[in-house]
XYZ file of C-alpha atoms in Angstrom:
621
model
C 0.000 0.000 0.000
C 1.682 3.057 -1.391
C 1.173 6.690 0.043
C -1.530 7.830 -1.865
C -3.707 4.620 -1.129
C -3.555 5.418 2.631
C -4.594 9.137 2.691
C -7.728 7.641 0.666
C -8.238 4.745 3.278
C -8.014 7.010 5.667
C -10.334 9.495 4.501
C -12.783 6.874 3.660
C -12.728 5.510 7.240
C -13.306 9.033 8.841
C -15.929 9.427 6.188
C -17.690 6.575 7.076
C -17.454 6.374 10.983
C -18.939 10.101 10.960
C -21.630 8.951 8.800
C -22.664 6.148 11.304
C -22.143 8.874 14.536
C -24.704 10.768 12.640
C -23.797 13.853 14.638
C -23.444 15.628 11.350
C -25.447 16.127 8.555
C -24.464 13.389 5.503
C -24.154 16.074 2.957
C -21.590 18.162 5.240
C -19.530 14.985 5.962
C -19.531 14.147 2.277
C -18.560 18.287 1.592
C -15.584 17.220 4.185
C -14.006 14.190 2.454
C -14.180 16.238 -0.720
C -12.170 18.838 0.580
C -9.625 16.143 2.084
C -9.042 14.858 -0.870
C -8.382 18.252 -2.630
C -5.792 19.139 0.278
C -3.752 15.740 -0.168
C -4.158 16.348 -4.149
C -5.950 13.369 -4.500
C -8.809 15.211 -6.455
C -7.461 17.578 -9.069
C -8.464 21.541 -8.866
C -10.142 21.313 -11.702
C -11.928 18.076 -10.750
C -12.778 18.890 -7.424
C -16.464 19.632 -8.386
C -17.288 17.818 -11.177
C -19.839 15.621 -9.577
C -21.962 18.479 -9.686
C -22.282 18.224 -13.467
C -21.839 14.300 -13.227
C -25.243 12.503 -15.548
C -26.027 10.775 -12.345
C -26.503 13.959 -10.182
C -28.328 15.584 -13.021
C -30.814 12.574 -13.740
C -31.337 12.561 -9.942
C -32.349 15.894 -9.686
C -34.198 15.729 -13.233
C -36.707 12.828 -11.405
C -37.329 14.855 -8.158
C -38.886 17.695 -10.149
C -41.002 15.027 -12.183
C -42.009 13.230 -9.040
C -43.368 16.441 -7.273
C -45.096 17.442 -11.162
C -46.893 14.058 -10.961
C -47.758 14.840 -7.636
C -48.894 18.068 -8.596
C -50.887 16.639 -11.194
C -53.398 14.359 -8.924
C -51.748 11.038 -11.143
C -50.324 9.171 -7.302
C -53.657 10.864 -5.674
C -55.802 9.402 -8.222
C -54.652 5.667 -7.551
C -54.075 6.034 -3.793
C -57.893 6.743 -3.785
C -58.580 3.458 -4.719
C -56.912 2.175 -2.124
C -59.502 3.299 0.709
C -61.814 0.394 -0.263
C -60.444 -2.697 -0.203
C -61.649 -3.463 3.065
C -60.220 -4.077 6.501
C -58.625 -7.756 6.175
C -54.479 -7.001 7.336
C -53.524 -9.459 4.325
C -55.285 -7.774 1.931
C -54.182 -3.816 3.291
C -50.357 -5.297 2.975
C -50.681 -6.868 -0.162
C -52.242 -3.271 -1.909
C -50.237 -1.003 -0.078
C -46.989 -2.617 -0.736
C -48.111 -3.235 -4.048
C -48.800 -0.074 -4.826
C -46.182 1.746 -3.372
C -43.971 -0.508 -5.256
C -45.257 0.283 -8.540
C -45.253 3.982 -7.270
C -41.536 4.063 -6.525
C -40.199 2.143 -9.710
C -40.870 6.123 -10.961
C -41.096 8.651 -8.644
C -38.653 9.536 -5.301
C -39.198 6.409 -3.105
C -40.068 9.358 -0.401
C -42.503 10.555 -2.258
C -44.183 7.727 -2.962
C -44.501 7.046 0.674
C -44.956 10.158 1.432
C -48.042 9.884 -0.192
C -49.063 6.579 0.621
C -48.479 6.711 4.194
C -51.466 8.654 4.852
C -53.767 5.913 3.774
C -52.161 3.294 5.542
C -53.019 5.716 8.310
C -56.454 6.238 7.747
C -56.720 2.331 7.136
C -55.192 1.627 10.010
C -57.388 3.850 12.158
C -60.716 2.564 10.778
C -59.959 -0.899 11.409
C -59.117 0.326 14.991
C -55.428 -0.950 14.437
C -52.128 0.291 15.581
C -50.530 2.041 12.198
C -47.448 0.100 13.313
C -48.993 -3.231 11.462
C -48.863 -1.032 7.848
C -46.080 1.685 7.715
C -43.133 -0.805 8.213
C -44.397 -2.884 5.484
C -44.969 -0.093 3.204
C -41.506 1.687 3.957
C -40.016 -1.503 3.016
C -42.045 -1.492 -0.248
C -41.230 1.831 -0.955
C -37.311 0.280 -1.495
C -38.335 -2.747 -3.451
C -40.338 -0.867 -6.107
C -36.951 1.380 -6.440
C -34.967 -1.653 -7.712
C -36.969 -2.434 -11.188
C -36.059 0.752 -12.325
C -33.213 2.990 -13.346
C -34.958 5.812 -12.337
C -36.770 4.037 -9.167
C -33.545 4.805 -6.813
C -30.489 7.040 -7.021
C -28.380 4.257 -6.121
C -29.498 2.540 -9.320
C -28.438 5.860 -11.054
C -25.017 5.983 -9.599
C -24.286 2.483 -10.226
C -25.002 2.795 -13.976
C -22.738 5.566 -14.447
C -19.912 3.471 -13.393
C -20.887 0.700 -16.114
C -17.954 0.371 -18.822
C -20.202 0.414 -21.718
C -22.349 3.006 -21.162
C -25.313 3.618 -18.875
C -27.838 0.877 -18.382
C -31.455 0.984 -19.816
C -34.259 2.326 -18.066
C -35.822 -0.966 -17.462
C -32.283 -2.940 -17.582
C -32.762 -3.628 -13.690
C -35.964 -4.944 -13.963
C -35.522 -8.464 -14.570
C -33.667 -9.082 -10.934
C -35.319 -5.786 -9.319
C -39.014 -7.127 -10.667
C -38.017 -10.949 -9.169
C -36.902 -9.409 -5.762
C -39.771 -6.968 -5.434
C -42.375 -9.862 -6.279
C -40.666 -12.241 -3.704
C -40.024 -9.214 -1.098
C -43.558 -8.380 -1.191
C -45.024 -12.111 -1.130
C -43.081 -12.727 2.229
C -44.297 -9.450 3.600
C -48.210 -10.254 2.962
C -48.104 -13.794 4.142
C -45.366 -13.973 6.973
C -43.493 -10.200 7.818
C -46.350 -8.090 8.547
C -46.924 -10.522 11.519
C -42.945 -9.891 12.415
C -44.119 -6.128 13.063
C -44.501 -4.605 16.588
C -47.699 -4.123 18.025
C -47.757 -0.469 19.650
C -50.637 -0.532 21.847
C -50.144 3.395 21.643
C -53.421 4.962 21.876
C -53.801 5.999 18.298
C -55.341 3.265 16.970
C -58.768 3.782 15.635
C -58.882 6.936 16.955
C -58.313 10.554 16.220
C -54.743 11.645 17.707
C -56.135 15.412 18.273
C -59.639 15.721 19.161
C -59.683 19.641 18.030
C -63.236 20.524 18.977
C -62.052 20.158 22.684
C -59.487 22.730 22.837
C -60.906 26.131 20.740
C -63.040 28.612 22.649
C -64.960 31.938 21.525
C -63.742 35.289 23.941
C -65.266 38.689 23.741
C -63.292 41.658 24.640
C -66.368 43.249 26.525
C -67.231 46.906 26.874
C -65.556 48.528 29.131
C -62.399 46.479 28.924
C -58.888 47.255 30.338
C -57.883 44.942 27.118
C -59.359 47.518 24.560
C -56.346 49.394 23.593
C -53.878 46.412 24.056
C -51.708 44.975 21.538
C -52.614 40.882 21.279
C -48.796 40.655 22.581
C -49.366 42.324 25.260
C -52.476 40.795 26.166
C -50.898 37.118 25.738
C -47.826 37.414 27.285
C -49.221 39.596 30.302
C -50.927 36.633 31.317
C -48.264 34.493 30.990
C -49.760 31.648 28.791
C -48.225 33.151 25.860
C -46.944 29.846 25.109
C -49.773 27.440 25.603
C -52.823 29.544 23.377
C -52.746 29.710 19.853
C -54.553 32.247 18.771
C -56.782 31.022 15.254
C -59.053 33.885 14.046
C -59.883 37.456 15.028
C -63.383 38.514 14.076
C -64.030 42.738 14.351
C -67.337 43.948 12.951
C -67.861 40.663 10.836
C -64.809 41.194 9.025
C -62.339 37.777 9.359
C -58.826 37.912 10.003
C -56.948 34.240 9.997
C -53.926 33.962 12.117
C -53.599 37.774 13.279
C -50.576 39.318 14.140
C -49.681 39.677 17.639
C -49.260 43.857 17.227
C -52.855 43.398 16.286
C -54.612 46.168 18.874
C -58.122 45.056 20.795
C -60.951 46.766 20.548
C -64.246 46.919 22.071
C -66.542 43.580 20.925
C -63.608 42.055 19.158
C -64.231 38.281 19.190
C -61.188 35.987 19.543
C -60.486 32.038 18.119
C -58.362 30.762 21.130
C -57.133 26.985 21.220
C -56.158 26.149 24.620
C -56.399 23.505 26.690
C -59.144 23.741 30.054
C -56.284 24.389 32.673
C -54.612 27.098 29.772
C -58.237 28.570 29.307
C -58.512 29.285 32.863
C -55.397 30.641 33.697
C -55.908 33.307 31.014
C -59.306 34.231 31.918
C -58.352 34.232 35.400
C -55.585 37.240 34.305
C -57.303 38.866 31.702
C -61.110 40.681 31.296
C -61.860 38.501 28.619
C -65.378 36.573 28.996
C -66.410 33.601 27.207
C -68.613 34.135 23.812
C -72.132 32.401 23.322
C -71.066 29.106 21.827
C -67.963 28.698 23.123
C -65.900 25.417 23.125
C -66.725 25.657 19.098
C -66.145 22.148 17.209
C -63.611 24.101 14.601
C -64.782 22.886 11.161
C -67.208 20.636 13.175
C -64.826 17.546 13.919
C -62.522 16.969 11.149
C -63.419 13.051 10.296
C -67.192 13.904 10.031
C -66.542 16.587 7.521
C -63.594 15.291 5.534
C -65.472 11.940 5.123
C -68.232 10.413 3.375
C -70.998 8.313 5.178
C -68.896 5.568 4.254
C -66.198 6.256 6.088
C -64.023 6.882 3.212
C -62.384 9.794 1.924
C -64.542 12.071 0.074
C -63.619 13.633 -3.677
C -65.004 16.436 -4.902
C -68.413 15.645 -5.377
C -69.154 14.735 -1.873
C -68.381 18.085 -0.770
C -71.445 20.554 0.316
C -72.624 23.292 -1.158
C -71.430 26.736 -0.366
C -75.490 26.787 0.987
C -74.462 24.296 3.531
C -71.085 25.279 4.549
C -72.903 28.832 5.241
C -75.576 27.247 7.300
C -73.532 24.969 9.651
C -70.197 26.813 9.969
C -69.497 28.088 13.434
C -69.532 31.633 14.132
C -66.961 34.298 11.591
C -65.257 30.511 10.376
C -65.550 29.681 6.829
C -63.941 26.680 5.616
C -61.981 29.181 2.426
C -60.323 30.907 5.464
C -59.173 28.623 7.496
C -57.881 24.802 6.988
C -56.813 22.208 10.018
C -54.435 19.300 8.931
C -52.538 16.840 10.512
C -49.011 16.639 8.795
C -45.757 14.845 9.772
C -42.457 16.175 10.161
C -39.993 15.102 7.281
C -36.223 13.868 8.274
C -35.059 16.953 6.196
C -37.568 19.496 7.902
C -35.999 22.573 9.035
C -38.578 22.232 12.201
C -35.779 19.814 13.435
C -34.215 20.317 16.648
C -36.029 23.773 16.622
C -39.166 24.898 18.599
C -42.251 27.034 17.602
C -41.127 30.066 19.296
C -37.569 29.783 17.607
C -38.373 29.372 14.417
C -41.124 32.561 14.764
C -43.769 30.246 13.021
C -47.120 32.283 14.069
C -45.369 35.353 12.529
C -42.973 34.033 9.884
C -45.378 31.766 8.031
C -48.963 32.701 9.151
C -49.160 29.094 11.017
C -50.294 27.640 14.395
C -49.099 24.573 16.058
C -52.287 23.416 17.741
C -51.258 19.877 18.861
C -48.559 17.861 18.528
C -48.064 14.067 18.908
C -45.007 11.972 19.520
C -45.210 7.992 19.410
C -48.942 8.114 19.320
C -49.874 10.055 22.346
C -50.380 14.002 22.454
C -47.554 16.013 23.684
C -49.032 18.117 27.071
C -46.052 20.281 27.511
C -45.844 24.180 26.638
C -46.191 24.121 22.552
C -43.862 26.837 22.083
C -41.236 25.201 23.557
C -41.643 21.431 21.996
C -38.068 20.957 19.801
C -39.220 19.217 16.807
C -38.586 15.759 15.952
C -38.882 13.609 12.370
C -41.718 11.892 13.079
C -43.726 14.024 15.346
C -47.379 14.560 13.842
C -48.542 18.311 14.042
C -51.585 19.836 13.821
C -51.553 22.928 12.411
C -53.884 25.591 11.341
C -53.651 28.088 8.548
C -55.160 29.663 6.030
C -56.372 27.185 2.528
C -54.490 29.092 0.451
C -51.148 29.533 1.728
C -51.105 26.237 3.618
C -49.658 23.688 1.088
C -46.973 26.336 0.359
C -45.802 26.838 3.904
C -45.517 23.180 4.201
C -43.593 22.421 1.919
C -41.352 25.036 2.421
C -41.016 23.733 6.227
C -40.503 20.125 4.971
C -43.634 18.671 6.374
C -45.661 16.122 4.787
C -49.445 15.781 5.028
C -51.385 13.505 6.480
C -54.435 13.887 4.644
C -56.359 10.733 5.466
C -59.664 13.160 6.256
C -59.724 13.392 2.165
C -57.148 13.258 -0.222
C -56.815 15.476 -2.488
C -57.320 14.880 -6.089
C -55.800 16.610 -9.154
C -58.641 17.357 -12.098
C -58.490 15.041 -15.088
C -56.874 17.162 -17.761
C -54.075 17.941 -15.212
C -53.742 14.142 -14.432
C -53.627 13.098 -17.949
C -51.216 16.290 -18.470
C -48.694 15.042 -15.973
C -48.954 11.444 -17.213
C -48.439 12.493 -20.934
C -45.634 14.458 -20.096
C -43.783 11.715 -17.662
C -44.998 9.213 -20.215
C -43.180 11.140 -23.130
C -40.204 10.950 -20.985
C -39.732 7.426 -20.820
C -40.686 7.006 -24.267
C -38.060 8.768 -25.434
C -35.775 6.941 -22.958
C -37.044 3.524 -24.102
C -36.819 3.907 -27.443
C -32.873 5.546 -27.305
C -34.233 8.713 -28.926
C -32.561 10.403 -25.886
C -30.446 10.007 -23.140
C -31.554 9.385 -19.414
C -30.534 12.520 -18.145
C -31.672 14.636 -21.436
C -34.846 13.382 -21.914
C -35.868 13.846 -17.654
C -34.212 17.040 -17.716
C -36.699 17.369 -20.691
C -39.665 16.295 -18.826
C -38.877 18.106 -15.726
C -38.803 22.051 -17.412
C -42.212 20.298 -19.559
C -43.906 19.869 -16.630
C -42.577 23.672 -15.291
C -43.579 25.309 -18.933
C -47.155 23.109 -18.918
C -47.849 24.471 -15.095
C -47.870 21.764 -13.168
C -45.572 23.099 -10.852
C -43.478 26.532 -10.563
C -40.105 26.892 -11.012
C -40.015 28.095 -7.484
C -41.912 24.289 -6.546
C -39.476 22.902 -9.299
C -36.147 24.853 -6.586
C -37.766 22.915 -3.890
C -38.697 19.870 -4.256
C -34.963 19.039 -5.022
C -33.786 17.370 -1.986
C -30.182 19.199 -2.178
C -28.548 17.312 0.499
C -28.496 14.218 -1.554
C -27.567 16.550 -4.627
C -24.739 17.690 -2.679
C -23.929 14.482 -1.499
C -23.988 12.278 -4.520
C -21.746 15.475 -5.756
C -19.077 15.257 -3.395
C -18.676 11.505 -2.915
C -18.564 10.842 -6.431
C -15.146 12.648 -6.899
C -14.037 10.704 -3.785
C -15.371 7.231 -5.139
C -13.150 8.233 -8.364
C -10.076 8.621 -6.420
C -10.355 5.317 -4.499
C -10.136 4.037 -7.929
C -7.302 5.647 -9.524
C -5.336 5.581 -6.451
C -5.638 1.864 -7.236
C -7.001 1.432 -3.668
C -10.199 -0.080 -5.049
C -7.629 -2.943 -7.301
C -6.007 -3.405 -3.685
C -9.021 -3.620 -1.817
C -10.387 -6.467 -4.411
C -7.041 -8.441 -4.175
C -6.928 -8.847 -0.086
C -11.069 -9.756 -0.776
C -9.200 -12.215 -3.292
C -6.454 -13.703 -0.897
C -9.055 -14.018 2.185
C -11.334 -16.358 -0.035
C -9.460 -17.926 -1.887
C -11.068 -19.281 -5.512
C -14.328 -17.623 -4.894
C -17.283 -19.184 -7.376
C -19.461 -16.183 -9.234
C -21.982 -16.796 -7.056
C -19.485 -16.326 -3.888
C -18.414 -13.100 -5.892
C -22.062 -11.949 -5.750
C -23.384 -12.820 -2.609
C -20.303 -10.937 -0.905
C -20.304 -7.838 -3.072
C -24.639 -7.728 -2.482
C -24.213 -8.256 1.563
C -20.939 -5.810 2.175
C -23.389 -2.991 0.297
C -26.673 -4.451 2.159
C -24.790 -3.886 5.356
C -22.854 -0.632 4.231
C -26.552 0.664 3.415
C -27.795 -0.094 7.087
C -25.744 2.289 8.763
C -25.169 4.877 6.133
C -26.766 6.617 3.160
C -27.223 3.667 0.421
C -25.744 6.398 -2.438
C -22.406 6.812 -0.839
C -22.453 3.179 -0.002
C -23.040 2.090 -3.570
C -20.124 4.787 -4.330
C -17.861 3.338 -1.957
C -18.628 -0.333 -3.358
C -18.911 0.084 -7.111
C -14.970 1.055 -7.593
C -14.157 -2.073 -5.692
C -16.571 -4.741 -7.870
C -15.006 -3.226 -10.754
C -11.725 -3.933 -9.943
C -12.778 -7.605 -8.348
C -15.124 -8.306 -11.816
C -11.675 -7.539 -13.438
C -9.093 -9.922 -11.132
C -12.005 -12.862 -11.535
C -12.955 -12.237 -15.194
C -16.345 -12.006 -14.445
C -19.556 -10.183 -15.861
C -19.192 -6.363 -14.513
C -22.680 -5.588 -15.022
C -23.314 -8.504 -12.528
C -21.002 -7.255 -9.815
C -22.407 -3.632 -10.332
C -26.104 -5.447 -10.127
C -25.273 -6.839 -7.148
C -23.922 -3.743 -6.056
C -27.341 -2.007 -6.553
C -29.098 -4.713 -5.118
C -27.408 -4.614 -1.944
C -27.776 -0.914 -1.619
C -31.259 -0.617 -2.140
C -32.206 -3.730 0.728
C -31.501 -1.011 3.975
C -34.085 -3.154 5.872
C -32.277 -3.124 8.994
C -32.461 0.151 10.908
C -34.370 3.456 10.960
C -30.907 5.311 9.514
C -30.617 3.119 6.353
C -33.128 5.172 4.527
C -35.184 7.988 4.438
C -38.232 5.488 4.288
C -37.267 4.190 7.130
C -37.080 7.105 9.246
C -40.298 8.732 7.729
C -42.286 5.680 9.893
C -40.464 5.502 12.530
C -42.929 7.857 14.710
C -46.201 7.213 13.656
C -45.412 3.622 14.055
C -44.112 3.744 17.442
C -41.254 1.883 15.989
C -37.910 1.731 18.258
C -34.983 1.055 16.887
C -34.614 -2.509 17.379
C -38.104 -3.325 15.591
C -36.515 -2.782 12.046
C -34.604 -6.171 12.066
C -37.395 -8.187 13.348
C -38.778 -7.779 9.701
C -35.483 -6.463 7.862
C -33.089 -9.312 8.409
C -35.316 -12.318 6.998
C -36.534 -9.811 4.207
C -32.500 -8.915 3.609
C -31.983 -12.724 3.159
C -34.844 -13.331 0.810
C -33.358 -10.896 -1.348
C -30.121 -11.797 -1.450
C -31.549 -15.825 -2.118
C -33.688 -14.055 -5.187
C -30.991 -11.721 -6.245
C -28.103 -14.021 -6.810
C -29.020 -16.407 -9.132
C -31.562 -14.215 -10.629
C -28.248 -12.213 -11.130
C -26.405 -15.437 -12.847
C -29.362 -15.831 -15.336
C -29.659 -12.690 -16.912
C -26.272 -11.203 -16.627
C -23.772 -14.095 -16.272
């Protein structure tokens, strides 16, 4: 081992034990090896940031903006509907939900897809009057089997083709071995692994987590009041429950105003929206003039379940909603449903709520919104609101107004969970945003155009066509694996011309001995599987790649099977919460701990190894 060699070695090994502390973001410790390698002159000047224009990156990139246009366009909406009436047998929920997430993620962000599933399995789980913990494990895990049949399903799959000798694979080129494990991966999971799941006995099962009708209360400044004159601040914080009243609506004179600011001043008969709980409620009356309003303890938008669902039960669309007639007729007093929206929604692993608190991040004043409740593990948080530091996971109800809602959450990184009615795109848009995706792929298939010309393509199509904004395109780019993918690639490069990656396959060769293909395969597909556990499957699958090449080399073997079984093994993180996003994104409304992930994950992780290998053999051996 020469020099150069151990300066990459050892940059790799830092690299990799910070990204299993976790105590720093990925895309910063991925930023750091970069900049190690430039300093040793491992990584030329003028290649230092090349990743950033690599095809990979760009493709990646190219297929968020797609995913969040299809999104846009009602075409994952549409089909999720569906999905709220196949009844309440668990076999049956597992089967569809996996299915269907599957099929969802062979195309768009394997996030995404759950994102958008996850809310059903919710809502499923819930009516059946089960813990969610029986669905969202299943379906996180079937968000990362649908990502294998494609080459746009996963950006592992992405990276992996770049480093293929003879040019990129095919769009569908994974799916004979991705289609086999993903079949045989979701067969195990609908007739033995949803039965490995916990069972969280956690309260929230087949029953609302925030009960909101309970908590909001009419007040009248009356006549006469010390209060007229008083700025809302004033009047909030001089009674010291500043931090346990959110303050909804302020209704002067008839007039509306959602979410007022605290300078707001009080006047005479001004009516105030408070949610509080009783022990808040009283406290504040107790130090303030303010009486209680005719009607107060108001059910805001008159229990959420009863309005956002049909007499079914189910989800309603568009026609089931009232009339404008009705909505006038039972609304409670200066609420109307255009002003003001309630939704549950989920905090994302790349929020910028994490770590941060209500009052910190200035959210009342900043974005318009109120935290009314929020849950952790399936039980309501009681503590002061204001002060709750966020975690990924934690469900949040929060209160704003229709319009700007969707915005501010996505621009906060929260997800919804909109199993009171989903929300459906209109026809032409849905057949807009298929033709365009579907145009896409076309031109892929057929070798009219590159991967990463024709998405690129399809992305600014779906800007130019308005399904989304070029502001919504900005954002729903998840940078930190843009900036990850970026960095590590350059480092993955230098591992191989350092010939560290040819001396890393020769000890693999010394230590087995004469190793059959098979041998060869199973190894490279369990050293990624396990890689992909404890850190981000993309730099795992860079870290791996250089080394199959050189071992496909030393064995004369099939390099698009080592670099299959590469893929393979970094899209199967089944084992913890930190593997993948998908992972993380359940691991609080399932009440999962840490150690539930491998009660499921390790038998699954075997089946698709047993699938993978020979399937491997057959078609690219």
């Amino acid at each position: 081992m020469n020099l150069d060699q151990g300066i990459v070695f050892a940059v790799l090994g830092i690299t990799l034990a910070l990204f299993v502390w976790n105590r720093l973001r990925f895309d910063v410790v991925s930023m750091l090896a970069l900049l190690a390698m430039a300093f040793t002159g491992l990584v030329p000047a003028d290649e230092l940031f090349s990743g950033f224009g690599h095809p990979a990156v760009i493709t990646v990139a190219a297929v968020l903006v797609i995913s969040q246009g299809l999104v846009n366009g009602g075409v994952v909406d549409a089909i999720a509907r569906l999905l709220g009436r196949i009844g309440h047998r668990p076999t049956l929920q597992v089967l569809t939900l996996t299915s269907m997430v599957a099929l969802c993620s062979g195309f768009i962000n394997n996030v995404g897809a759950l994102a958008l599933l996850m809310p059903v399995a919710i809502w499923m789980s819930r009516d059946a009057g089960r813990s969610p913990s029986m669905l969202l494990m299943p379906l996180a895990f079937g968000s990362l089997l649908g990502g294998t049949v494609t080459l746009i399903g996963t950006p592992p799959n992405i990276i992996i083709s770049s480093y293929r000798p003879e040019g990129a694979f095919g769009l569908f080129d994974f799916a004979p071995v991705g289609l086999a494990v993903t079949v045989a991966g979701i067969a195990f999971i609908t007739l033995v692994g949803w039965r490995l799941t916990p069972r969280r006995d956690d309260g929230a099962a087949g029953k609302k987590l925030f009960s909101v009708g309970d908590y909001v209360t009419e007040l009248r400044v009356p006549e006469g009041s010390a209060s007229a004159g008083a700025t809302l601040h004033s009047l909030l914080t001089e009674s010291g429950e500043s931090d346990d009243l959110a303050v909804l609506a302020l209704i002067r004179e008839g007039a509306r105003k959602i979410t007022p600011s605290t300078f707001t001043v009080m006047l005479e008969g001004d009516l105030l929206l408070i949610e509080a709980n009783t022990e808040s409620l009283q406290a504040f009356l107790d130090n303030t003039d303010l009486e209680l309003a005719t009607g107060a303890l108001l059910a805001l938008q008159r229990e959420l379940d009863n309005e956002r669902t049909n007499a079914d039960g189910l989800p309603k669309d568009s026609s089931d909603e009232p009339s404008a007639d009705d909505e006038d007729a039972k609304a409670p007093i200066g609420l109307d449903e255009g002003d003001l929206q309630l939704m549950e929604v989920v905090v994302s692993s790349g929020s910028i709520l994490l770590g941060l608190s209500a009052n910190r991040l200035g959210l009342r004043e900043r974005y318009s919104l109120n935290v009314v409740a929020v849950a952790r593990r399936g039980q309501r948080i009681q503590s002061r609101l204001g002060d709750v530091r966020f975690q990924a996971g934690d469900i949040l109800l929060v209160q704003g107004t229709q319009d700007g809602l969707t915005e501010t959450l996505i621009t906060l990184g929260c997800l919804p969970l909109a199993e009171r009615g989903l929300r459906l795109g209109s026809s032409p848009k849905v057949a807009l945003a298929a033709a365009v995706f579907g145009a896409s792929i076309a031109a892929v298939v057929s070798g009219l155009l590159s991967a990463p010309v024709a998405l690129v393509g399809g992305a600014v199509a779906m800007v130019l066509v308005g399904l989304l904004s070029a502001e919504e395109a900005y954002k729903s780019i998840d940078w930190s694996i843009i900036v990850l993918l970026a960095a590590m690639i350059p480092v993955g490069q230098a591992l191989e011309t350092s010939g560290g990656a040819q001396l890393l396959a020769n000890q693999m060769l010394i230590l087995g001995g004469d190793f059959s293909l098979a041998a060869v395969l199973a190894m490279l597909l369990v050293v990624t599987l396990l890689l992909s556990n404890v850190i981000n499957n993309a730099a795992a699958a860079i870290v791996v790649a250089p080394v199959a090449l050189s071992l496909a080399t030393s064995l004369n073997v099939p390099t698009d099977a080592v670099l299959m079984a590469v893929a393979m093994g970094a899209s199967s993180a089944f084992m913890t919460p930190i593997g993948h996003q998908s992972n993380a994104l359940v691991m609080e409304p399932g009440g999962y701990q840490f150690g539930d992930y491998w009660r499921l994950g390790l038998p699954l992780s075997i089946i698709v190894t047993v699938v993978a290998v020979p399937m491997i053999m057959l078609v690219w051996a």
